[in-house]
Each structure stands twice: as C-alpha cells, then as structure tokens.
Amino acid sequence: MSFVFRLISQDEDAAPSVAFQDSIGPGYVSLWEEVGVYDALYNSDGREARDVSRAIAYGIDRLSDDESLGRLLPATARLGEAIRFLENVHRGCTIHPSARVETR
C-alpha cells in the first residue's frame, strides 16, 4: 500500500482543496525513521506545512550525504525514489506553508 502525503489549503470563502499531493510505495519506513522524517510524514495530520518542512529538509540532507542509507531499503525500494519524494514534499511545504497536512 502506498503512502500519500497531501497539503490541503482553504481560502476564506472557498472549500478545502488539495494544494499538493505525492505518494511513495511501501518499504521506506525504516529509512524515514533513520533520517528523522518519520514523525513529519506519518504523525503530522492537521499540522501546517511550515511545521514539518524543516524536518523534511534535514532528511533530504541526510539522504544526499550518505548513500549507505540505501541498505535500509528492501530490494523493491530505491534511494533515488526516496530523495525524489522528500524533495517534492519539501517543495510543496515551501510553496504552501499554511496548508494543512493530510496523510493516508
């Protein structure tokens, strides 16, 4: 089952809308825990994007600096995909800092 990270924005008079969404396949939890982004991804429902962006940026730096972290992934998961996902999430959080996080 894929993990989905969404940012929901709501203007004053408008209905909530998805400002950003990305997903990643299974098998990354151990990596997320090791690089310090697990809580920012899985335990952030209802928080503002600006509240999780720093942890996500830190995780990107860790992954970029230490390719050996790929050893934590099963054969079906890829380090490049993990970096791509976190970079997209960070970009979404930066562009939509007041949007609310929703995960599935």
PDB file of C-alpha atoms in Angstrom:
ATOM      1  CA  MET A   1       0.000   0.000   0.000  1.00  0.00           C
ATOM      2  CA  SER A   2       1.351   3.407  -0.987  1.00  0.00           C
ATOM      3  CA  PHE A   3       1.814   6.262   1.441  1.00  0.00           C
ATOM      4  CA  VAL A   4       0.134   9.522   0.353  1.00  0.00           C
ATOM      5  CA  PHE A   5       1.182  12.967   1.621  1.00  0.00           C
ATOM      6  CA  ARG A   6      -1.230  15.834   0.863  1.00  0.00           C
ATOM      7  CA  LEU A   7      -1.387  19.502   1.626  1.00  0.00           C
ATOM      8  CA  ILE A   8      -4.891  20.898   1.928  1.00  0.00           C
ATOM      9  CA  SER A   9      -5.423  24.620   1.537  1.00  0.00           C
ATOM     10  CA  GLN A  10      -8.529  26.578   2.317  1.00  0.00           C
ATOM     11  CA  ASP A  11      -9.146  30.144   1.349  1.00  0.00           C
ATOM     12  CA  GLU A  12     -11.524  32.184   3.462  1.00  0.00           C
ATOM     13  CA  ASP A  13     -14.667  31.578   1.421  1.00  0.00           C
ATOM     14  CA  ALA A  14     -13.669  28.540  -0.618  1.00  0.00           C
ATOM     15  CA  ALA A  15     -13.961  24.855   0.056  1.00  0.00           C
ATOM     16  CA  PRO A  16     -10.768  22.998   1.023  1.00  0.00           C
ATOM     17  CA  SER A  17      -8.686  21.875  -1.943  1.00  0.00           C
ATOM     18  CA  VAL A  18      -5.608  19.738  -2.496  1.00  0.00           C
ATOM     19  CA  ALA A  19      -2.676  22.116  -2.968  1.00  0.00           C
ATOM     20  CA  PHE A  20      -0.096  19.322  -3.222  1.00  0.00           C
ATOM     21  CA  GLN A  21      -0.063  15.542  -3.297  1.00  0.00           C
ATOM     22  CA  ASP A  22       2.569  12.868  -3.799  1.00  0.00           C
ATOM     23  CA  SER A  23       2.839   9.213  -2.937  1.00  0.00           C
ATOM     24  CA  ILE A  24       5.508   6.591  -2.490  1.00  0.00           C
ATOM     25  CA  GLY A  25       5.358   2.830  -2.424  1.00  0.00           C
ATOM     26  CA  PRO A  26       5.864   0.642   0.649  1.00  0.00           C
ATOM     27  CA  GLY A  27       9.202  -0.226   2.196  1.00  0.00           C
ATOM     28  CA  TYR A  28      10.544   3.168   3.277  1.00  0.00           C
ATOM     29  CA  VAL A  29       9.564   3.296   6.967  1.00  0.00           C
ATOM     30  CA  SER A  30      12.968   2.167   8.275  1.00  0.00           C
ATOM     31  CA  LEU A  31      14.664   4.789   6.144  1.00  0.00           C
ATOM     32  CA  TRP A  32      12.270   7.521   7.280  1.00  0.00           C
ATOM     33  CA  GLU A  33      12.979   6.626  10.916  1.00  0.00           C
ATOM     34  CA  GLU A  34      16.756   6.654  10.374  1.00  0.00           C
ATOM     35  CA  VAL A  35      16.843  10.066   8.676  1.00  0.00           C
ATOM     36  CA  GLY A  36      14.418  11.680  11.154  1.00  0.00           C
ATOM     37  CA  VAL A  37      11.385  12.293   8.944  1.00  0.00           C
ATOM     38  CA  TYR A  38       9.008   9.588  10.175  1.00  0.00           C
ATOM     39  CA  ASP A  39       7.038  11.863  12.533  1.00  0.00           C
ATOM     40  CA  ALA A  40       6.931  14.679   9.981  1.00  0.00           C
ATOM     41  CA  LEU A  41       5.422  12.278   7.446  1.00  0.00           C
ATOM     42  CA  TYR A  42       3.234   9.899   9.463  1.00  0.00           C
ATOM     43  CA  ASN A  43       2.287  11.871  12.583  1.00  0.00           C
ATOM     44  CA  SER A  44       1.622  15.293  11.117  1.00  0.00           C
ATOM     45  CA  ASP A  45      -2.074  15.203  10.173  1.00  0.00           C
ATOM     46  CA  GLY A  46      -3.603  18.617  10.786  1.00  0.00           C
ATOM     47  CA  ARG A  47      -0.305  20.435  11.224  1.00  0.00           C
ATOM     48  CA  GLU A  48       0.720  23.273   8.948  1.00  0.00           C
ATOM     49  CA  ALA A  49       3.229  22.520   6.203  1.00  0.00           C
ATOM     50  CA  ARG A  50       5.675  25.040   7.657  1.00  0.00           C
ATOM     51  CA  ASP A  51       5.772  22.938  10.833  1.00  0.00           C
ATOM     52  CA  VAL A  52       7.183  19.876   9.045  1.00  0.00           C
ATOM     53  CA  SER A  53       9.333  21.423   6.305  1.00  0.00           C
ATOM     54  CA  ARG A  54      12.483  21.726   8.438  1.00  0.00           C
ATOM     55  CA  ALA A  55      12.440  18.014   9.354  1.00  0.00           C
ATOM     56  CA  ILE A  56      11.900  17.104   5.701  1.00  0.00           C
ATOM     57  CA  ALA A  57      14.831  19.313   4.615  1.00  0.00           C
ATOM     58  CA  TYR A  58      17.039  17.656   7.236  1.00  0.00           C
ATOM     59  CA  GLY A  59      16.052  14.226   5.912  1.00  0.00           C
ATOM     60  CA  ILE A  60      16.933  15.237   2.358  1.00  0.00           C
ATOM     61  CA  ASP A  61      20.357  16.384   3.520  1.00  0.00           C
ATOM     62  CA  ARG A  62      20.949  13.101   5.349  1.00  0.00           C
ATOM     63  CA  LEU A  63      19.965  11.041   2.303  1.00  0.00           C
ATOM     64  CA  SER A  64      22.054  13.143  -0.056  1.00  0.00           C
ATOM     65  CA  ASP A  65      25.121  12.943   2.195  1.00  0.00           C
ATOM     66  CA  ASP A  66      25.019   9.217   2.987  1.00  0.00           C
ATOM     67  CA  GLU A  67      24.267   6.778   0.183  1.00  0.00           C
ATOM     68  CA  SER A  68      24.890   3.874   2.561  1.00  0.00           C
ATOM     69  CA  LEU A  69      21.419   4.523   3.995  1.00  0.00           C
ATOM     70  CA  GLY A  70      20.133   2.625   0.988  1.00  0.00           C
ATOM     71  CA  ARG A  71      20.987  -0.562   2.885  1.00  0.00           C
ATOM     72  CA  LEU A  72      17.857   0.011   4.986  1.00  0.00           C
ATOM     73  CA  LEU A  73      15.620  -0.429   1.955  1.00  0.00           C
ATOM     74  CA  PRO A  74      14.150  -3.667   0.658  1.00  0.00           C
ATOM     75  CA  ALA A  75      15.054  -4.716  -2.881  1.00  0.00           C
ATOM     76  CA  THR A  76      11.829  -3.210  -4.221  1.00  0.00           C
ATOM     77  CA  ALA A  77      12.577   0.304  -2.905  1.00  0.00           C
ATOM     78  CA  ARG A  78      15.082   2.805  -4.294  1.00  0.00           C
ATOM     79  CA  LEU A  79      17.085   5.541  -2.583  1.00  0.00           C
ATOM     80  CA  GLY A  80      16.562   7.843  -5.577  1.00  0.00           C
ATOM     81  CA  GLU A  81      12.807   7.471  -5.204  1.00  0.00           C
ATOM     82  CA  ALA A  82      13.052   8.344  -1.510  1.00  0.00           C
ATOM     83  CA  ILE A  83      15.018  11.503  -2.320  1.00  0.00           C
ATOM     84  CA  ARG A  84      12.582  12.455  -5.096  1.00  0.00           C
ATOM     85  CA  PHE A  85       9.612  12.027  -2.756  1.00  0.00           C
ATOM     86  CA  LEU A  86      11.120  14.071   0.081  1.00  0.00           C
ATOM     87  CA  GLU A  87      12.226  16.826  -2.308  1.00  0.00           C
ATOM     88  CA  ASN A  88       8.681  17.050  -3.685  1.00  0.00           C
ATOM     89  CA  VAL A  89       7.167  17.119  -0.191  1.00  0.00           C
ATOM     90  CA  HIS A  90       9.612  19.824   0.877  1.00  0.00           C
ATOM     91  CA  ARG A  91       8.846  21.886  -2.226  1.00  0.00           C
ATOM     92  CA  GLY A  92       5.111  21.544  -1.538  1.00  0.00           C
ATOM     93  CA  CYS A  93       5.597  22.612   2.073  1.00  0.00           C
ATOM     94  CA  THR A  94       7.655  25.620   0.988  1.00  0.00           C
ATOM     95  CA  ILE A  95       5.178  26.750  -1.666  1.00  0.00           C
ATOM     96  CA  HIS A  96       2.116  26.174   0.569  1.00  0.00           C
ATOM     97  CA  PRO A  97       3.383  26.853   4.114  1.00  0.00           C
ATOM     98  CA  SER A  98      -0.047  27.464   5.653  1.00  0.00           C
ATOM     99  CA  ALA A  99      -1.680  24.393   4.089  1.00  0.00           C
ATOM    100  CA  ARG A 100      -2.687  21.564   6.416  1.00  0.00           C
ATOM    101  CA  VAL A 101      -1.037  18.164   6.209  1.00  0.00           C
ATOM    102  CA  GLU A 102      -3.148  15.114   5.477  1.00  0.00           C
ATOM    103  CA  THR A 103      -1.662  11.627   5.202  1.00  0.00           C
ATOM    104  CA  ARG A 104      -3.039   8.283   4.084  1.00  0.00           C
TER     105      ARG A 104
END
